[in-house]
Coordinates of C-alpha atoms and ligand atoms in Angstrom, one line a residue:
Chain A
X26 CA 13.3 30.6 -2.2
X27 CA 14.6 31.4 -5.7
X28 CA 12.5 30.1 -8.5
X29 CA 14.5 27.4 -10.3
X30 CA 15.1 27.6 -14.0
X31 CA 13.9 24.8 -16.3
X32 CA 17.4 23.6 -17.0
X33 CA 18.1 23.4 -13.3
X34 CA 14.9 21.5 -12.7
X35 CA 15.7 19.0 -15.5
X36 CA 19.0 18.3 -13.8
X37 CA 17.4 18.1 -10.4
X38 CA 14.9 15.5 -11.6
X39 CA 17.8 13.4 -12.9
X40 CA 20.4 13.8 -10.2
X41 CA 18.8 14.5 -6.9
X42 CA 18.1 11.3 -4.8
X43 CA 14.7 10.1 -5.3
X44 CA 13.0 6.9 -6.3
X45 CA 12.5 7.9 -9.9
X46 CA 16.2 8.3 -10.5
X47 CA 17.2 5.2 -8.8
X48 CA 17.8 6.0 -5.2
X49 CA 15.4 3.9 -3.2
X50 CA 14.2 5.2 0.1
X51 CA 15.6 3.0 2.9
X52 CA 12.5 3.1 5.0
X53 CA 9.1 1.6 4.1
X54 CA 6.5 4.1 3.2
X55 CA 4.6 3.2 6.4
X56 CA 7.5 4.4 8.4
X57 CA 8.3 7.7 6.7
X58 CA 6.2 10.7 7.7
X59 CA 5.4 14.0 6.2
X60 CA 7.3 17.2 7.1
X61 CA 5.5 20.4 6.6
X62 CA 7.8 23.3 5.7
X63 CA 7.0 26.8 4.5
X64 CA 6.1 26.5 0.8
X65 CA 5.3 22.8 0.6
X66 CA 1.7 22.8 1.8
X67 CA -1.6 24.2 1.0
X68 CA -2.8 27.0 3.3
X69 CA -6.0 26.3 5.2
X70 CA -9.0 28.4 4.6
X71 CA -9.7 31.4 6.9
X72 CA -12.1 30.5 9.8
X73 CA -14.8 32.9 8.4
X74 CA -14.8 31.1 5.1
X75 CA -15.0 27.7 6.8
X76 CA -17.9 29.0 8.9
X77 CA -19.6 30.6 5.9
X78 CA -19.7 27.2 4.2
X79 CA -21.2 25.7 7.4
X80 CA -18.2 23.4 7.7
X81 CA -17.5 22.4 11.3
X82 CA -14.5 23.3 13.5
X83 CA -13.5 26.6 11.9
X84 CA -10.3 27.8 13.6
X85 CA -7.0 29.5 13.1
X86 CA -4.4 26.9 12.4
X87 CA -1.5 26.0 10.2
X88 CA -0.3 22.6 8.8
X89 CA 3.3 23.3 9.9
X90 CA 2.3 23.5 13.6
X91 CA 2.4 20.3 15.6
X92 CA -1.1 20.8 17.0
X93 CA -3.7 20.9 14.3
X94 CA -6.4 21.7 16.9
X95 CA -8.5 18.7 15.8
X96 CA -11.9 18.4 17.4
X97 CA -12.4 15.8 20.2
X98 CA -13.0 12.3 18.8
X99 CA -11.7 13.2 15.4
X100 CA -10.7 9.6 14.7
X101 CA -14.4 8.6 15.0
X102 CA -15.5 11.5 12.8
X103 CA -13.1 10.3 10.1
X104 CA -14.0 6.6 10.4
X105 CA -17.7 7.3 10.3
X106 CA -17.1 9.6 7.4
X107 CA -15.3 6.8 5.6
X108 CA -18.1 4.4 6.3
X109 CA -20.7 6.8 5.0
X110 CA -18.8 7.3 1.8
X111 CA -18.2 3.6 1.3
X112 CA -22.0 3.3 1.4
X113 CA -22.4 6.2 -1.1
X114 CA -19.8 5.5 -3.7
X115 CA -19.5 2.1 -5.3
X116 CA -16.3 3.4 -6.9
X117 CA -14.6 3.9 -3.5
X118 CA -15.6 0.5 -2.1
X119 CA -14.6 -1.3 -5.2
X120 CA -11.3 0.5 -5.6
X121 CA -10.4 0.0 -2.0
X122 CA -10.7 -3.7 -2.7
X123 CA -9.4 -4.5 -6.1
X124 CA -6.1 -2.6 -6.7
X125 CA -3.5 -5.3 -7.5
X126 CA -0.6 -3.0 -6.9
X127 CA 0.8 -3.8 -10.3
X128 CA 2.5 -0.4 -10.4
X129 CA 1.3 0.4 -13.9
X130 CA 0.1 3.8 -12.6
X131 CA 3.3 4.6 -10.7
X132 CA 5.2 6.6 -13.2
X133 CA 2.1 8.2 -14.8
X134 CA 1.5 10.9 -12.3
X135 CA 3.1 14.2 -13.1
X136 CA 3.5 14.9 -9.4
X137 CA 5.6 11.8 -9.1
X138 CA 7.6 12.6 -12.2
X139 CA 8.2 16.1 -11.0
X140 CA 9.0 15.3 -7.3
X141 CA 10.2 11.7 -7.3
X142 CA 8.4 11.4 -4.0
X143 CA 7.2 7.8 -3.9
X144 CA 4.0 8.8 -2.1
X145 CA 3.1 10.7 -5.2
X146 CA 2.8 7.4 -7.1
X147 CA -1.0 7.1 -7.5
X148 CA -1.0 3.6 -6.1
X149 CA 0.7 4.8 -2.9
X150 CA -1.5 7.9 -2.7
X151 CA -4.4 5.6 -2.6
X152 CA -2.6 3.2 -0.3
X153 CA -2.4 5.9 2.3
X154 CA -6.1 5.6 2.7
X155 CA -6.4 1.9 1.8
X156 CA -4.1 0.9 4.7
X157 CA -6.6 2.5 7.1
X158 CA -9.6 1.0 5.2
X159 CA -8.1 -2.5 5.5
X160 CA -7.4 -2.0 9.2
X161 CA -11.1 -1.4 9.7
X162 CA -12.8 -3.6 7.2
X163 CA -10.6 -6.4 5.9
X164 CA -11.8 -9.8 7.1
X165 CA -8.3 -11.2 7.6
X166 CA -6.9 -8.2 9.4
X167 CA -6.4 -10.1 12.6
X168 CA -4.1 -12.7 11.0
X169 CA -2.8 -10.8 8.0
X170 CA -2.4 -7.4 9.6
X171 CA 1.3 -7.2 9.2
X172 CA 1.4 -8.8 5.8
X173 CA -1.3 -6.4 4.5
X174 CA 0.5 -3.3 5.7
X175 CA -2.5 -2.1 7.7
X176 CA -2.3 1.1 9.8
X177 CA -4.6 2.5 12.5
X178 CA -5.8 6.0 12.1
X179 CA -3.3 8.4 13.7
X180 CA -2.5 12.1 13.5
X181 CA 0.6 11.2 11.4
X182 CA -1.5 9.4 8.9
X183 CA -4.0 12.3 8.8
X184 CA -1.1 14.7 8.1
X185 CA 0.0 12.5 5.3
X186 CA -3.5 12.5 3.8
X187 CA -3.5 16.3 3.9
X188 CA -0.2 16.5 2.2
X189 CA -0.8 14.0 -0.6
X190 CA -4.4 14.6 -1.3
X191 CA -3.5 18.2 -2.2
X192 CA -0.8 17.0 -4.4
X193 CA -3.3 15.3 -6.7
X194 CA -5.1 17.4 -9.3
X195 CA -7.6 14.6 -10.0
X196 CA -6.5 14.7 -13.6
X197 CA -7.1 10.9 -13.8
X198 CA -4.1 10.2 -16.0
X199 CA -3.3 7.3 -13.7
X200 CA -6.8 5.9 -14.3
X201 CA -6.1 5.7 -18.1
X202 CA -3.4 3.1 -17.5
X203 CA -4.8 1.1 -14.6
X204 CA -5.8 -2.5 -15.6
X205 CA -8.3 -2.8 -12.8
X206 CA -9.2 0.8 -12.9
X207 CA -8.7 1.3 -9.2
X208 CA -8.0 4.9 -8.6
X209 CA -10.0 6.5 -5.9
X210 CA -11.2 9.7 -7.3
X211 CA -12.7 11.2 -4.2
X212 CA -10.9 11.2 -1.0
X213 CA -12.9 11.9 2.1
Chain B
X21 CA 11.7 -8.3 4.3
X22 CA 8.1 -8.2 3.3
X23 CA 8.6 -11.3 1.1
X24 CA 9.7 -13.5 4.0
X25 CA 6.4 -14.1 5.7
X26 CA 4.6 -15.2 2.5
X27 CA 7.5 -17.6 1.8
X28 CA 7.2 -19.1 5.3
X29 CA 3.4 -19.3 4.9
X30 CA 3.6 -21.1 1.6
X31 CA 6.2 -23.6 2.9
X32 CA 4.1 -24.2 5.9
X33 CA 1.1 -25.0 3.7
X34 CA 3.2 -27.4 1.6
X35 CA 4.5 -29.2 4.6
X36 CA 1.0 -29.4 6.2
X37 CA -0.5 -30.8 3.0
X38 CA 2.3 -33.3 2.7
X39 CA 2.2 -34.5 6.3
X40 CA -1.6 -34.8 6.4
X41 CA -1.6 -36.5 3.0
X42 CA 0.6 -39.3 4.3
X43 CA -1.8 -41.3 6.4
X44 CA -5.2 -42.7 5.3
X45 CA -7.1 -41.0 8.1
X46 CA -6.0 -37.4 7.5
X47 CA -6.1 -37.8 3.7
X48 CA -9.9 -37.5 3.9
X49 CA -9.4 -34.2 5.8
X50 CA -7.2 -32.5 3.2
X51 CA -8.4 -34.3 0.1
X52 CA -12.1 -34.1 0.6
X53 CA -13.3 -32.0 3.5
X54 CA -10.9 -29.1 3.0
X55 CA -11.5 -28.6 -0.8
X56 CA -15.3 -28.9 -0.3
X57 CA -15.3 -26.2 2.4
X58 CA -12.9 -24.1 0.3
X59 CA -15.1 -24.2 -2.7
X60 CA -18.1 -23.1 -0.6
X61 CA -16.1 -20.2 0.8
X62 CA -15.0 -19.2 -2.7
X63 CA -18.6 -19.1 -4.1
X64 CA -20.3 -17.6 -1.0
X65 CA -17.4 -15.1 -0.5
X66 CA -17.6 -13.9 -4.1
X67 CA -21.4 -13.6 -4.0
X68 CA -21.2 -11.7 -0.7
X69 CA -18.7 -9.3 -2.0
X70 CA -20.6 -8.7 -5.2
X71 CA -23.8 -8.0 -3.2
X72 CA -21.8 -5.7 -1.0
X73 CA -20.5 -3.7 -4.0
X74 CA -23.9 -3.5 -5.6
X75 CA -25.4 -2.0 -2.5
X76 CA -23.4 1.2 -3.0
X77 CA -24.8 3.4 -5.7
X78 CA -22.8 5.1 -8.5
X79 CA -23.9 8.7 -8.0
X80 CA -21.7 10.3 -10.7
X81 CA -20.9 9.6 -14.2
X82 CA -17.2 8.8 -14.0
X83 CA -16.1 6.9 -17.1
X84 CA -12.4 7.5 -17.7
X85 CA -12.2 9.4 -21.0
X86 CA -9.1 8.4 -23.0
X87 CA -10.0 10.0 -26.3
X88 CA -12.2 12.5 -28.1
X89 CA -15.8 12.3 -27.0
X90 CA -18.7 12.4 -29.5
X91 CA -19.0 16.0 -30.5
X92 CA -19.7 17.9 -33.7
X93 CA -19.9 15.8 -36.9
X94 CA -16.6 17.0 -38.3
X95 CA -14.6 16.1 -35.1
X96 CA -13.4 12.6 -35.2
X97 CA -14.8 10.6 -32.3
X98 CA -12.8 8.0 -30.5
X99 CA -15.5 5.4 -30.0
X100 CA -13.9 2.8 -27.8
X101 CA -11.8 5.1 -25.7
X102 CA -14.6 7.5 -24.9
X103 CA -17.7 5.4 -25.6
X104 CA -21.0 7.2 -25.8
X105 CA -23.3 4.3 -26.4
X106 CA -23.9 1.0 -24.6
X107 CA -22.6 -1.1 -27.4
X108 CA -19.4 0.9 -27.5
X109 CA -19.0 0.4 -23.8
X110 CA -19.4 -3.3 -24.3
X111 CA -16.6 -3.3 -26.9
X112 CA -14.5 -1.3 -24.5
X113 CA -15.1 -3.7 -21.6
X114 CA -14.4 -6.6 -23.9
X115 CA -11.0 -5.2 -25.0
X116 CA -10.2 -4.4 -21.4
X117 CA -11.1 -7.8 -20.0
X118 CA -9.9 -10.0 -22.8
X119 CA -6.9 -8.1 -24.1
X120 CA -5.9 -6.0 -21.1
X121 CA -6.1 -2.9 -23.2
X122 CA -5.1 -0.4 -20.4
X123 CA -2.0 -2.4 -19.7
X124 CA -1.2 -2.5 -23.4
X125 CA -1.1 1.3 -23.3
X126 CA 1.6 1.2 -20.6
X127 CA 4.5 3.5 -21.0
X128 CA 7.5 3.9 -18.8
X129 CA 9.2 7.2 -18.0
X130 CA 12.9 7.4 -17.5
X131 CA 15.6 10.0 -17.7
X132 CA 17.9 10.0 -20.7
X133 CA 21.0 11.5 -19.3
X134 CA 23.4 13.6 -21.3
X135 CA 24.5 17.1 -21.2
X136 CA 20.9 18.1 -20.4
X137 CA 19.0 15.2 -18.9
X138 CA 15.7 14.7 -20.6
X139 CA 12.5 13.0 -19.5
X140 CA 11.7 10.2 -21.9
X141 CA 8.6 8.1 -22.3
X142 CA 8.6 4.9 -24.2
X143 CA 6.2 1.9 -24.5
X144 CA 6.7 -0.8 -21.9
X145 CA 4.9 -4.0 -22.7
X146 CA 6.5 -6.5 -20.3
X147 CA 3.8 -6.3 -17.7
X148 CA 1.1 -6.6 -20.3
X149 CA 2.8 -9.6 -21.9
X150 CA 3.5 -11.6 -18.7
X151 CA 0.1 -10.6 -17.3
X152 CA -1.8 -11.8 -20.3
X153 CA 0.2 -15.0 -20.6
X154 CA -0.3 -15.7 -17.0
X155 CA -4.1 -15.2 -17.1
X156 CA -4.7 -17.1 -20.2
X157 CA -2.6 -20.1 -19.3
X158 CA -4.2 -20.2 -15.9
X159 CA -7.6 -20.3 -17.6
X160 CA -6.4 -23.1 -19.9
X161 CA -5.1 -25.1 -17.0
X162 CA -8.4 -24.6 -15.1
X163 CA -10.3 -25.9 -18.1
X164 CA -8.0 -28.9 -18.5
X165 CA -8.8 -29.8 -14.9
X166 CA -12.4 -30.2 -15.8
X167 CA -11.4 -33.6 -17.1
X168 CA -11.2 -34.6 -13.4
X169 CA -14.6 -33.3 -12.6
X170 CA -16.8 -34.5 -15.5
X171 CA -17.8 -37.9 -16.6
X172 CA -18.1 -38.4 -19.5
X173 CA -15.3 -35.8 -20.1
X174 CA -16.6 -32.5 -21.5
X175 CA -16.4 -32.4 -25.3
X176 CA -13.7 -30.2 -26.5
X177 CA -11.3 -30.9 -23.7
X178 CA -9.5 -33.6 -25.7
X179 CA -8.9 -31.1 -28.5
X180 CA -7.7 -28.5 -26.0
X181 CA -5.3 -31.0 -24.5
X182 CA -4.1 -32.0 -27.9
X183 CA -3.4 -28.4 -28.9
X184 CA -1.8 -27.7 -25.6
X185 CA 0.5 -30.6 -26.0
X186 CA 1.2 -29.8 -29.6
X187 CA 5.0 -29.9 -29.3
X188 CA 4.8 -33.5 -28.2
X189 CA 7.7 -33.5 -25.7
X190 CA 8.0 -36.3 -23.2
X191 CA 5.5 -38.8 -21.9
X192 CA 3.1 -37.8 -20.4
X193 CA 3.1 -35.0 -22.9
X194 CA 4.4 -31.7 -21.6
X195 CA 1.8 -29.0 -21.9
X196 CA 3.0 -25.7 -23.3
X197 CA 0.5 -23.9 -21.1
X198 CA 2.3 -25.3 -18.0
X199 CA 5.6 -24.0 -19.1
X200 CA 4.4 -20.6 -20.1
X201 CA 2.4 -20.3 -16.9
X202 CA 5.4 -21.1 -14.7
X203 CA 7.5 -18.7 -16.7
X204 CA 5.0 -15.9 -16.5
X205 CA 4.4 -16.2 -12.8
X206 CA 8.1 -16.3 -12.1
X207 CA 8.5 -13.2 -14.2
X208 CA 5.8 -11.4 -12.4
X209 CA 7.4 -12.3 -9.1
X210 CA 10.9 -11.2 -10.1
X211 CA 9.4 -8.0 -11.5
X212 CA 8.1 -7.2 -8.0
X213 CA 11.4 -7.9 -6.5
X214 CA 13.7 -6.0 -8.8
X215 CA 11.7 -3.0 -10.1
X216 CA 12.4 -0.4 -7.4
X217 CA 9.0 1.3 -7.7
X218 CA 7.0 -1.9 -7.7
X219 CA 9.1 -3.3 -4.9
X220 CA 8.4 -0.3 -2.8
X221 CA 4.6 -0.5 -3.1
X222 CA 4.5 -4.3 -2.7
X223 CA 3.0 -5.8 0.4
X224 CA 3.2 -9.3 1.8
X225 CA -0.2 -9.9 0.4
X226 CA 1.1 -9.2 -3.1
X227 CA 3.9 -11.8 -2.8
X228 CA 1.7 -14.4 -1.2
X229 CA -0.7 -15.2 -4.1
X230 CA 2.2 -15.2 -6.5
X231 CA 4.1 -17.7 -4.4
X232 CA 1.0 -19.7 -3.7
X233 CA 0.2 -20.0 -7.4
X234 CA 3.7 -20.9 -8.2
X235 CA 3.7 -23.7 -5.6
X236 CA 0.4 -24.9 -7.1
X237 CA 1.9 -25.1 -10.5
X238 CA 5.1 -26.7 -9.3
X239 CA 3.3 -29.4 -7.3
X240 CA 1.0 -30.0 -10.2
X241 CA 3.8 -30.5 -12.7
X242 CA 5.7 -32.7 -10.2
X243 CA 2.6 -34.9 -9.9
X244 CA 2.4 -35.3 -13.6
X245 CA 6.0 -35.6 -14.7
X246 CA 7.9 -36.8 -11.7
X247 CA 5.8 -38.8 -9.2
X248 CA 3.5 -40.1 -12.0
X249 CA 0.6 -40.2 -9.5
X250 CA -2.2 -42.7 -10.1
X251 CA -4.7 -40.6 -12.1
X252 CA -7.6 -43.1 -12.0
X253 CA -7.5 -43.0 -8.2
X254 CA -7.5 -39.2 -8.3
X255 CA -10.4 -39.1 -10.7
X256 CA -12.3 -41.4 -8.3
X257 CA -11.7 -38.9 -5.5
X258 CA -12.5 -35.8 -7.6
X259 CA -15.7 -37.3 -9.0
X260 CA -16.6 -38.2 -5.4
X261 CA -16.3 -34.5 -4.6
X262 CA -18.6 -33.5 -7.5
X263 CA -21.2 -36.2 -6.9
X264 CA -20.9 -35.8 -3.1
X265 CA -20.1 -39.6 -2.8
X266 CA -17.0 -38.8 -0.9
X267 CA -14.4 -41.5 -1.5
X268 CA -10.7 -42.0 -0.8
X269 CA -9.3 -44.8 -2.9
X270 CA -6.3 -44.7 -0.6
X271 CA -3.4 -45.2 -2.9
X272 CA -2.7 -41.5 -3.8
X273 CA 0.7 -40.0 -3.5
X274 CA 1.0 -37.2 -0.8
X275 CA 2.1 -34.7 -3.4
X276 CA -1.5 -34.7 -4.5
X277 CA -2.6 -33.6 -1.1
X278 CA 0.0 -30.8 -1.1
X279 CA -1.5 -29.6 -4.4
X280 CA -5.0 -29.8 -3.0
X281 CA -4.1 -27.9 0.2
X282 CA -2.6 -25.1 -1.8
X283 CA -5.5 -24.9 -4.2
X284 CA -7.9 -24.8 -1.3
X285 CA -6.0 -22.1 0.3
X286 CA -6.2 -20.1 -2.9
X287 CA -9.9 -20.6 -3.1
X288 CA -10.4 -19.5 0.5
X289 CA -8.1 -16.5 0.1
X290 CA -9.6 -15.3 -3.2
X291 CA -12.8 -13.6 -2.1
X292 CA -11.1 -11.6 0.7
X293 CA -8.2 -10.3 -1.3
X294 CA -7.1 -8.2 -4.2
X295 CA -7.7 -11.4 -6.3
X296 CA -11.3 -10.1 -6.5
X297 CA -10.1 -7.8 -9.3
X298 CA -11.2 -10.7 -11.5
X299 CA -14.8 -10.0 -10.6
X300 CA -14.4 -6.4 -9.7
X301 CA -13.3 -5.3 -13.1
X302 CA -16.8 -5.9 -14.4
X303 CA -18.1 -3.4 -11.9
X304 CA -15.5 -0.6 -12.5
X305 CA -17.5 2.5 -13.1
X306 CA -14.6 4.2 -14.8
X307 CA -14.8 1.6 -17.6
X308 CA -18.4 0.4 -17.7
X309 CA -20.2 3.7 -18.0
X310 CA -21.0 5.5 -21.2
X311 CA -19.7 9.0 -21.4
X312 CA -23.1 10.4 -22.3
X313 CA -23.6 13.0 -19.6
X314 CA -24.3 15.7 -22.1
X315 CA -27.0 13.7 -23.8
X316 CA -28.7 12.0 -20.8
X317 CA -29.3 13.2 -17.4
X318 CA -27.7 11.1 -14.7
X319 CA -29.4 11.5 -11.3
X320 CA -27.5 11.2 -8.1
X321 CA -29.5 8.8 -6.0
X322 CA -28.8 10.6 -2.7
X323 CA -28.8 14.2 -3.6
X324 CA -29.0 16.2 -0.4
X325 CA -32.3 18.1 -0.5
X326 CA -30.9 20.7 1.9
X327 CA -28.5 21.9 -0.8
X328 CA -30.4 24.3 -2.9
X329 CA -29.4 25.5 -6.3
X330 CA -27.5 28.7 -6.2
X331 CA -28.0 30.7 -9.3
X332 CA -25.5 33.1 -10.7
X333 CA -27.9 36.0 -10.1
X334 CA -28.2 35.1 -6.5
X335 CA -24.5 34.7 -6.2
X336 CA -23.9 38.1 -7.7
X337 CA -26.5 39.6 -5.4
X338 CA -24.6 38.2 -2.4
X339 CA -21.1 39.3 -3.5
X340 CA -21.7 42.3 -5.8
X341 CA -19.9 44.7 -3.5
X342 CA -16.8 42.4 -3.4
X343 CA -16.9 41.9 -7.1
X344 CA -17.1 45.6 -7.9
X345 CA -14.3 46.2 -5.5
X346 CA -12.2 43.6 -7.2
X347 CA -13.1 45.1 -10.6
X348 CA -14.9 41.9 -11.7
X349 CA -17.6 42.7 -14.3
X350 CA -21.1 42.3 -12.9
X351 CA -24.4 41.9 -14.7
X352 CA -26.3 44.3 -12.5
X353 CA -24.5 47.4 -11.2
X354 CA -24.5 48.4 -7.6
X355 CA -27.5 50.5 -6.8
X356 CA -26.3 54.1 -7.4
X357 CA -25.9 56.4 -4.4
X358 CA -29.1 58.4 -5.1
X359 CA -31.1 55.2 -5.7
X360 CA -29.9 53.9 -2.4
X361 CA -31.1 57.1 -0.7
X362 CA -34.6 56.8 -2.2
X363 CA -34.9 53.3 -1.0
X364 CA -33.9 54.4 2.4
X365 CA -36.5 57.1 2.3
X366 CA -39.2 54.7 1.3
X367 CA -38.3 52.3 4.1
X368 CA -38.2 55.1 6.5
Ligands
SF4_7 S1 -2.4 0.6 -12.0 FE1 -4.3 0.3 -10.9 S2 -4.2 -1.8 -10.1 FE2 -2.1 -1.2 -10.7 S3 -1.2 -0.3 -8.9 FE3 -2.1 1.4 -10.0 S4 -4.2 1.6 -9.1 FE4 -3.4 -0.4 -8.5
SF4_8 S1 -5.3 11.9 -10.8 FE1 -3.5 12.8 -11.8 S2 -2.5 14.0 -10.1 FE2 -3.9 12.5 -9.2 S3 -2.7 10.7 -8.7 FE3 -3.6 10.4 -10.7 S4 -2.1 11.1 -12.2 FE4 -1.5 12.0 -10.2

């Protein structure tokens, strides 16, 4: 892939179809899923390095393969992990609950400005996790499920998390503009 | 369309309230029992949520720093954007909660096209304006309603009503807060529908409270200006709610019961939804903490004792060979070849 010049990039930001320049994706964000292509994802660590840090499930894998070789019962591992972190960080619990989706943070993220990918709007980045949180914890989930945009934990959702968590530098620019200050700073 | 379900839900609530409000028997249900339960749910729900939040610790100092922190004496400090003391934090929180400071900072990014398109950032105050108008008029309206729940009427309410009806249009006087309130909530709703970004992130649960609150305002204004409901009868009912001497005077127009059904729904919905931002904002660690981590030690309450400190010296001991191979400078050189031999001899 040739490296684009600044001038080309400027043009691309303004003319290629994306939300930022006015072309609205036709599908809801819940129905669009991530594609991994050479060059658009972060490479996983080598198995030796994962093992050195005593992290579980060290293995050879690549995000662009269909099978991520997830351990058995990975959904449970994630959901218990989420629960544990909700108990450890007030920030996470609070921010899962009180974002008003006002959109003030939307065009503040440089990843959004640079890519135009709607899932790079900080609010949607958080919503990727929040939709699963609501599916587990929101009291009205049985009646309001559809209206709340809840989602069960699936491989597709996990792949989305991988893609968009690594497209955040945790610079916290979004947090400067948020009226309820609801940016989750630590994703599980 | 994500906005369809909320519309249906709100219409259903209006119809239900109206129908139940038509006969004496069911009036008691929607006019007295429902709001009493709703009020309980609101209070208990908020308290539960607050307790739930308080149970989780705040392990890290994470205030959002929006300006220069306190530093050397000749560097100008930005006291309220990067507060280092408790009192500055209080000022920051005050500005945030009462003036919506973060929203006031809002900018919008767009592309100025031309030969060479250019990213352009400009201030964007609409959201701040409508937001603040909406919240303050809502507050005024809630205060005005205290007239129905206090006897003798709270002092100061008369003045508030006088000021609010200052323009003196119509009889009964049209309150400015009502008009601004309806305008602001409509603007917030339309904004969600027409701004592509906000529309894309909006869920049914974002439209629902807006529509619900709009319907509350509309039924309220209809009651006052169109149906001219019997206010003394209503006060008898509302005072009955407060004093627990439940009463239904029986000659109240059904539109009142629509209004009460909608308000009750809002009260029940509140603690389980994003509306909790009204309470949550006080708890936001990114705004209510002082940025004093260099001056005071902040201890993580659940530090894992199994994670031992790893000093630089130990790190270098572990990776010295790699570092030397990669030509990274090291504090202690690798043991020289002869030294290595002597150690071997000793161990042998
Ligand atoms: S600015 Fe804050 S409240 Fe608004 S959408 Fe973003 S995270 Fe949510
Ligand atoms: S922290 Fe920075 S990179 Fe991450 S979502 Fe916010 S603005 Fe974007």
